[in-house]
Short mmCIF file of C-alpha atoms in Angstrom, two decimals:
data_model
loop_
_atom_site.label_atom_id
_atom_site.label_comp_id
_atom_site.label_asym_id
_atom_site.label_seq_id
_atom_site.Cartn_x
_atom_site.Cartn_y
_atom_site.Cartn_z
CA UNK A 610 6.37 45.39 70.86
CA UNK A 611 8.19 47.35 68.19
CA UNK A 612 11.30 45.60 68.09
CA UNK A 613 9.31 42.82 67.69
CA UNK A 614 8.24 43.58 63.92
CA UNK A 615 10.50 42.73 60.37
CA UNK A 616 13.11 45.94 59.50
CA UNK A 617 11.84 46.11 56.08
CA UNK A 618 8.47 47.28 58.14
CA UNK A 619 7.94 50.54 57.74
CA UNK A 620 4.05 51.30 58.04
CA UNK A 621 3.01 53.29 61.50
CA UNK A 622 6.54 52.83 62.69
CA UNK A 623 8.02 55.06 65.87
CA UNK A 624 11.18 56.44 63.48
CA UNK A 625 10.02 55.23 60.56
CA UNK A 626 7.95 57.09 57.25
CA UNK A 627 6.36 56.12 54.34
CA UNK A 628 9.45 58.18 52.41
CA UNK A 629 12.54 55.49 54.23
CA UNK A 630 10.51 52.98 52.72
CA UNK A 631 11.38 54.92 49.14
CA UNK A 632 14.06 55.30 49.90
CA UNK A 633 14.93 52.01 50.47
CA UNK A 634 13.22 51.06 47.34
CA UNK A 635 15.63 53.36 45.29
CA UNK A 636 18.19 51.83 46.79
CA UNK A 637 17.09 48.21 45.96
CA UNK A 638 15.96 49.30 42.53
CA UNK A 639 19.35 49.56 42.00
CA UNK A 640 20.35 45.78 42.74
CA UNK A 641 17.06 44.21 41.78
CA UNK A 642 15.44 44.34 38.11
CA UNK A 643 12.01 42.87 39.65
CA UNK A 644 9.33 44.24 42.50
CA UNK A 645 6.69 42.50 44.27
CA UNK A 646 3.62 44.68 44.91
CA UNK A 647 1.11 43.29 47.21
CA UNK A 648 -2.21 44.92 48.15
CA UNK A 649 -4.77 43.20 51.20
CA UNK A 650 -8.24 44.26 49.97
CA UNK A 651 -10.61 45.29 52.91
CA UNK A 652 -7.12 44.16 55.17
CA UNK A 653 -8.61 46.46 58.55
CA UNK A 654 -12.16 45.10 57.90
CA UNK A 655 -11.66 41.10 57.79
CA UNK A 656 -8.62 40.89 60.29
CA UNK A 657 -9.85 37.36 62.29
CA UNK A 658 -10.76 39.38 65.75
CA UNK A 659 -9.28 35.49 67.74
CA UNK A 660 -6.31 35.19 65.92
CA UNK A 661 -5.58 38.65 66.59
CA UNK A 662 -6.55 38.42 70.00
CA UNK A 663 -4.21 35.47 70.16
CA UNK A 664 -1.16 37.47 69.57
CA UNK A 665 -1.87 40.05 71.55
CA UNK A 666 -1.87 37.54 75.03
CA UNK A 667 1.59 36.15 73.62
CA UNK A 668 3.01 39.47 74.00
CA UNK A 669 0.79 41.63 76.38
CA UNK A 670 2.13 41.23 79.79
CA UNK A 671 -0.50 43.03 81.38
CA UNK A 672 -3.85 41.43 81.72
CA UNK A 673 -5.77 45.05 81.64
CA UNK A 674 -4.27 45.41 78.32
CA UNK A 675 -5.94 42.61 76.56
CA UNK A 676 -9.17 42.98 78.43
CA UNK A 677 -9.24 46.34 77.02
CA UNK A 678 -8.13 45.75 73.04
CA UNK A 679 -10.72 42.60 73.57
CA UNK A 680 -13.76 45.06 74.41
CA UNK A 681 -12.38 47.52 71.64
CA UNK A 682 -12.46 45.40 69.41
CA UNK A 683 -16.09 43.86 69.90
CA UNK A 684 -17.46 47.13 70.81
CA UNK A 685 -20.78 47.59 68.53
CA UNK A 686 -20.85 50.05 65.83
CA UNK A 687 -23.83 52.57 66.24
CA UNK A 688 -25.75 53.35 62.79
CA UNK A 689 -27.16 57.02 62.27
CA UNK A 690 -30.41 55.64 63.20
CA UNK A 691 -29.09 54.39 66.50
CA UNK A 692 -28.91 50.93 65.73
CA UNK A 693 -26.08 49.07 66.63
CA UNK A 694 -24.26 46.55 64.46
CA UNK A 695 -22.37 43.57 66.61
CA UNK A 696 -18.54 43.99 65.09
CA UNK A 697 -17.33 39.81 64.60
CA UNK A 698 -14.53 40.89 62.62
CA UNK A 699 -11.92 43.75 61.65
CA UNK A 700 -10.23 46.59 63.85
CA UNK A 701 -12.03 50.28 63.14
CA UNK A 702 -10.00 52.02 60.91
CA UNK A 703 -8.68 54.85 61.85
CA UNK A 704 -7.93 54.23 65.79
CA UNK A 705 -5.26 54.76 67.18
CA UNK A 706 -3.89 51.56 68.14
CA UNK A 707 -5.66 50.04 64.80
CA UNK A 708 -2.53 50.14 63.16
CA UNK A 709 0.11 48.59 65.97
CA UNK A 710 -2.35 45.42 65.91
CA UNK A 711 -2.01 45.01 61.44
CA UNK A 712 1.21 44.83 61.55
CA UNK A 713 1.51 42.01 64.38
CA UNK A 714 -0.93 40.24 62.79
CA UNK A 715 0.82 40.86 59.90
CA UNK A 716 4.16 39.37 61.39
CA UNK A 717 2.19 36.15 61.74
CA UNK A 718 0.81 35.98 58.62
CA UNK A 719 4.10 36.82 56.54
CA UNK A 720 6.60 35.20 59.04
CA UNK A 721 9.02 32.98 57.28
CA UNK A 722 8.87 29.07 56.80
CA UNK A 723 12.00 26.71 55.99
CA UNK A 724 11.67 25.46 52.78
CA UNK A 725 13.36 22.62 50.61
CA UNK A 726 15.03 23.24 46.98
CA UNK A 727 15.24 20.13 44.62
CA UNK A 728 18.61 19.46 46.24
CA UNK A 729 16.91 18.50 49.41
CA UNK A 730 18.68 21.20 51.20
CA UNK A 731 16.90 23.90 53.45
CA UNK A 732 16.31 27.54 53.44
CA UNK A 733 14.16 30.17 54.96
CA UNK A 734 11.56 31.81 52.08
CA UNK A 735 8.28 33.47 52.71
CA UNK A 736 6.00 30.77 50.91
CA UNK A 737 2.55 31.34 50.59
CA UNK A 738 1.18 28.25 51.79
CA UNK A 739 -2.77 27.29 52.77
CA UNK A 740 -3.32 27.52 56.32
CA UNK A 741 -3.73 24.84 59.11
CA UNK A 742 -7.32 25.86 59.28
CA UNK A 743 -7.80 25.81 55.64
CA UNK A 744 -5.98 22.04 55.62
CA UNK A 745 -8.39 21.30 58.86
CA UNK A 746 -11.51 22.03 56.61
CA UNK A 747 -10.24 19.80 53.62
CA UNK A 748 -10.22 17.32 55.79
CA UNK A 749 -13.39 17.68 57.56
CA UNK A 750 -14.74 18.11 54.04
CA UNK A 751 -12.92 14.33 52.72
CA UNK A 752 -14.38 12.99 55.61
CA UNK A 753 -18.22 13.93 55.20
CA UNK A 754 -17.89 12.34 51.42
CA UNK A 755 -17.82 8.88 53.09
CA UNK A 756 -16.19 7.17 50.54
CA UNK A 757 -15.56 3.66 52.23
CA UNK A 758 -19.69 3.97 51.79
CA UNK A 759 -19.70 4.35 48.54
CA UNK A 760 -19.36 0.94 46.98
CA UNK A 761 -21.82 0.83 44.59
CA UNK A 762 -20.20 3.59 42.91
CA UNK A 763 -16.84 2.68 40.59
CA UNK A 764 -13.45 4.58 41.30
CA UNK A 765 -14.62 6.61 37.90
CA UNK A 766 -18.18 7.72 39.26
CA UNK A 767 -16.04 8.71 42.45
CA UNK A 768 -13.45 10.92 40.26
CA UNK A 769 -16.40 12.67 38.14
CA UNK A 770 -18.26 13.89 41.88
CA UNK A 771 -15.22 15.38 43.49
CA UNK A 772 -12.67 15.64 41.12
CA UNK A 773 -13.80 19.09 40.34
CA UNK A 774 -13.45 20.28 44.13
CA UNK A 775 -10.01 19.07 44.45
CA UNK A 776 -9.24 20.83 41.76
CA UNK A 777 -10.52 23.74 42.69
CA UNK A 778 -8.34 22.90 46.47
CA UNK A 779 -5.11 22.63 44.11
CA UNK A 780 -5.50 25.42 42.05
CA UNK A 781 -6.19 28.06 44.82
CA UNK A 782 -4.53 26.40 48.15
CA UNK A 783 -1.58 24.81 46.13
CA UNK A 784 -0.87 27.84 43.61
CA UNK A 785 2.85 28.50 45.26
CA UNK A 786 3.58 25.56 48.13
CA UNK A 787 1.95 22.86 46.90
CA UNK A 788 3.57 20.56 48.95
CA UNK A 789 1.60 21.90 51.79
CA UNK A 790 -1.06 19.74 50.74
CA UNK A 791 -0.15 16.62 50.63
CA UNK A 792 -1.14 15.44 53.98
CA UNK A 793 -4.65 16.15 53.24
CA UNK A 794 -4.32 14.30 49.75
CA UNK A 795 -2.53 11.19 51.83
CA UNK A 796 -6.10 11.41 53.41
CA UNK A 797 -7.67 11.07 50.02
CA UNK A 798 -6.14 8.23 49.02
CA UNK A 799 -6.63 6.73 52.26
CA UNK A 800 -9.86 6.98 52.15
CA UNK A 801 -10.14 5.47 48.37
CA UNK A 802 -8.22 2.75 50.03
CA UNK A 803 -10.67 2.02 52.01
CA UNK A 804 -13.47 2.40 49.44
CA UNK A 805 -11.41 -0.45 47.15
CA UNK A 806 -11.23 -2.79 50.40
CA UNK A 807 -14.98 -2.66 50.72
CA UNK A 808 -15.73 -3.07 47.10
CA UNK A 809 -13.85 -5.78 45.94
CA UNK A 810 -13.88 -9.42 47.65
CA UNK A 811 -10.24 -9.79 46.97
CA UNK A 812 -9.35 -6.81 48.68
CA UNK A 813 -11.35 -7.07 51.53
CA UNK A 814 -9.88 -6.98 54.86
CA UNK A 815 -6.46 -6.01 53.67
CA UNK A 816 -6.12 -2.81 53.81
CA UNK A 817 -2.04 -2.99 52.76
CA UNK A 818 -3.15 -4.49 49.39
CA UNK A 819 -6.10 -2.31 48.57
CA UNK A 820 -3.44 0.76 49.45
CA UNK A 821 -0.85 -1.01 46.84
CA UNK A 822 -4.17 -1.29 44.34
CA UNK A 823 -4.53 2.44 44.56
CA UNK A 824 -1.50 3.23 44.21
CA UNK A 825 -1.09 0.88 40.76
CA UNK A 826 -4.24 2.61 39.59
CA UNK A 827 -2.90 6.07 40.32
CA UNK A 828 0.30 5.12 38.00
CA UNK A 829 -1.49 3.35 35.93
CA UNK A 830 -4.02 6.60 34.79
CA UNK A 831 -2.40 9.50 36.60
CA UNK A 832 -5.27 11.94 35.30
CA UNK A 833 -8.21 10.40 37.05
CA UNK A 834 -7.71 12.04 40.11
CA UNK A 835 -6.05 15.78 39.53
CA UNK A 836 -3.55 14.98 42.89
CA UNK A 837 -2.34 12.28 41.20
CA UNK A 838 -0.98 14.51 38.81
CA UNK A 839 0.78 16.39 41.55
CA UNK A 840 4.79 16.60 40.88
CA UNK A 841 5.58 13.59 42.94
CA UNK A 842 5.92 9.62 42.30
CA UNK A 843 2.72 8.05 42.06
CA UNK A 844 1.18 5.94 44.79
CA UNK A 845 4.42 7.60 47.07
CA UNK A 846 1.75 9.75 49.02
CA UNK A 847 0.33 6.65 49.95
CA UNK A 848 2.14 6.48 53.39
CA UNK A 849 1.30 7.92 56.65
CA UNK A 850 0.99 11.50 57.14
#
C-alpha cells in the first residue's frame, strides 16, 4: 500500500523520517519565500470509522484483512472501572497499524482536484472544497424549508429567515472553492422559483417565467440573498445543475 501514498509523505513511512522531511524543507526554503502549516486537531480521534473502512476494501485484497481492521476498529474501550465505551469513531492512538490507515485516509482527503483559472483553462491544485456529504445535507436542509409553501410570506420575509444560514454555508463551505457550491444554490433558486409561481397569478403555472422573475430580482437587488452576491452573473445559476 506504500507506493500508494504522495512522495512529499513522510509520516510513519518504511525509509522515510521525520528529519528527510527537514530536510526537504531546507531545501524548499530555499526556492519558496512562503510555508503552509497545517495541523488536524483530535485527527486519530474523529477519523469517520466507514469512510475509512471504505478505503481499506479498495485496496485490501484479502478479505481476513478487513474483517480484522473492521473489529479493531469497533472494538470497545474498557474504563478503569470496567465499563466499556462503544468506539463509533477514530483509530486508538498509538497501534500499530493506527498510523498506515491516517495517511490513506489522508490520501483521500488531500488528493488533488482539476481546477479552472479565469482563463478557462485547467490544472490540478489541492482545493479545499465542502464535501459531497456536506453539499448532500444543504440540500436536504433547502428542501425541509418548503418554500413553494410559503406563499403568504414575501421574497423579503423569506431572505430575513434563511439568509443568515446561507451565509453561514458560504462563509465556512465556500471560504477557498466556492464554486463548489453552486449546485446546491441552483437548488435555492429553484426552489424560490417555485415559491414566485405559487404566489403570484401571473406566474402561475409557468415555471420558465417565474425562473426569468428570479433571476431579474436577483440583478435587480443582488444583496437580498448573500448567493446572489456570489462572483458570477446574476440569474446565470438559474439553469440546471
Amino acid at each position: 500500500m506504500d507506493p500508494l501514498f504522495h512522495p512529499d509523505s513522510y509520516g510513519y513511512r518504511p525509509g522515510k523520517s521525520a528529519l528527510d522531511a527537514v530536510g526537504q524543507a531546507r531545501q524548499r526554503c530555499w526556492r519558496y519565500d512562503w510555508i503552509v502549516d497545517l495541523d488536524i486537531q483530535g485527527f486519530f480521534d474523529n477519523i469517520p470509522q466507514d469512510l475509512l473502512i471504505r478505503a481499506v476494501k479498495k485496496h485490501a485484497k484479502e478479505q481476513w484483512i478487513v474483517l480484522y481492521i473492521e473489529r479493531w476498529l469497533k472494538a470497545p474501550m474498557q474504563e478503569e472501572d470496567g465499563r466499556l465505551v462503544p468506539r463509533e469513531k477514530g483509530t486508538p492512538q498509538g497501534g500499530v497499524i493506527s498510523p498506515l490507515l491516517a495517511n490513506l485516509l489522508l490520501h483521500y482527503t488531500f488528493r488533488p482536484r482539476r481546477s479552472k483559472n479565469r482563463k478557462g483553462k485547467f490544472f490540478i491544485n489541492f482545493s479545499p472544497a465542502v464535501s459531497d456529504k456536506a453539499v448532500k445535507a444543504i440540500r436536504a436542509e433547502i428542501r425541509s424549508w418548503n418554500l413553494h409553501l410559503r406563499s403568504d410570506k414575501s421574497i423579503e420575509d423569506l431572505s430575513r429567515m434563511f439568509n443568515p444560514i446561507i451565509r453561514g454555508w458560504l462563509q465556512y463551505y465556500g471560504r477557498f472553492y466556492r464554486s463548489a457550491l453552486y449546485p446546491p444554490m441552483r437548488q435555492l433558486d429553484r426552489s424560490l422559483a417555485r415559491w414566485a409561481d405559487r404566489k403570484y397569478k401571473k406566474l402561475r403555472r409557468h415555471l420558465r417565467r417565474a425562473t426569468h422573475w428570479v433571476a431579474r430580482i436577483s440583478r435587480r437587488d443582488p444583496k437580498l440573498w448573500a448567493h446572489w452576491q456570489m462572483g458570477v452573473r446574476r440569474g446565470s445559476m438559474m439553469g440546471a445543475v
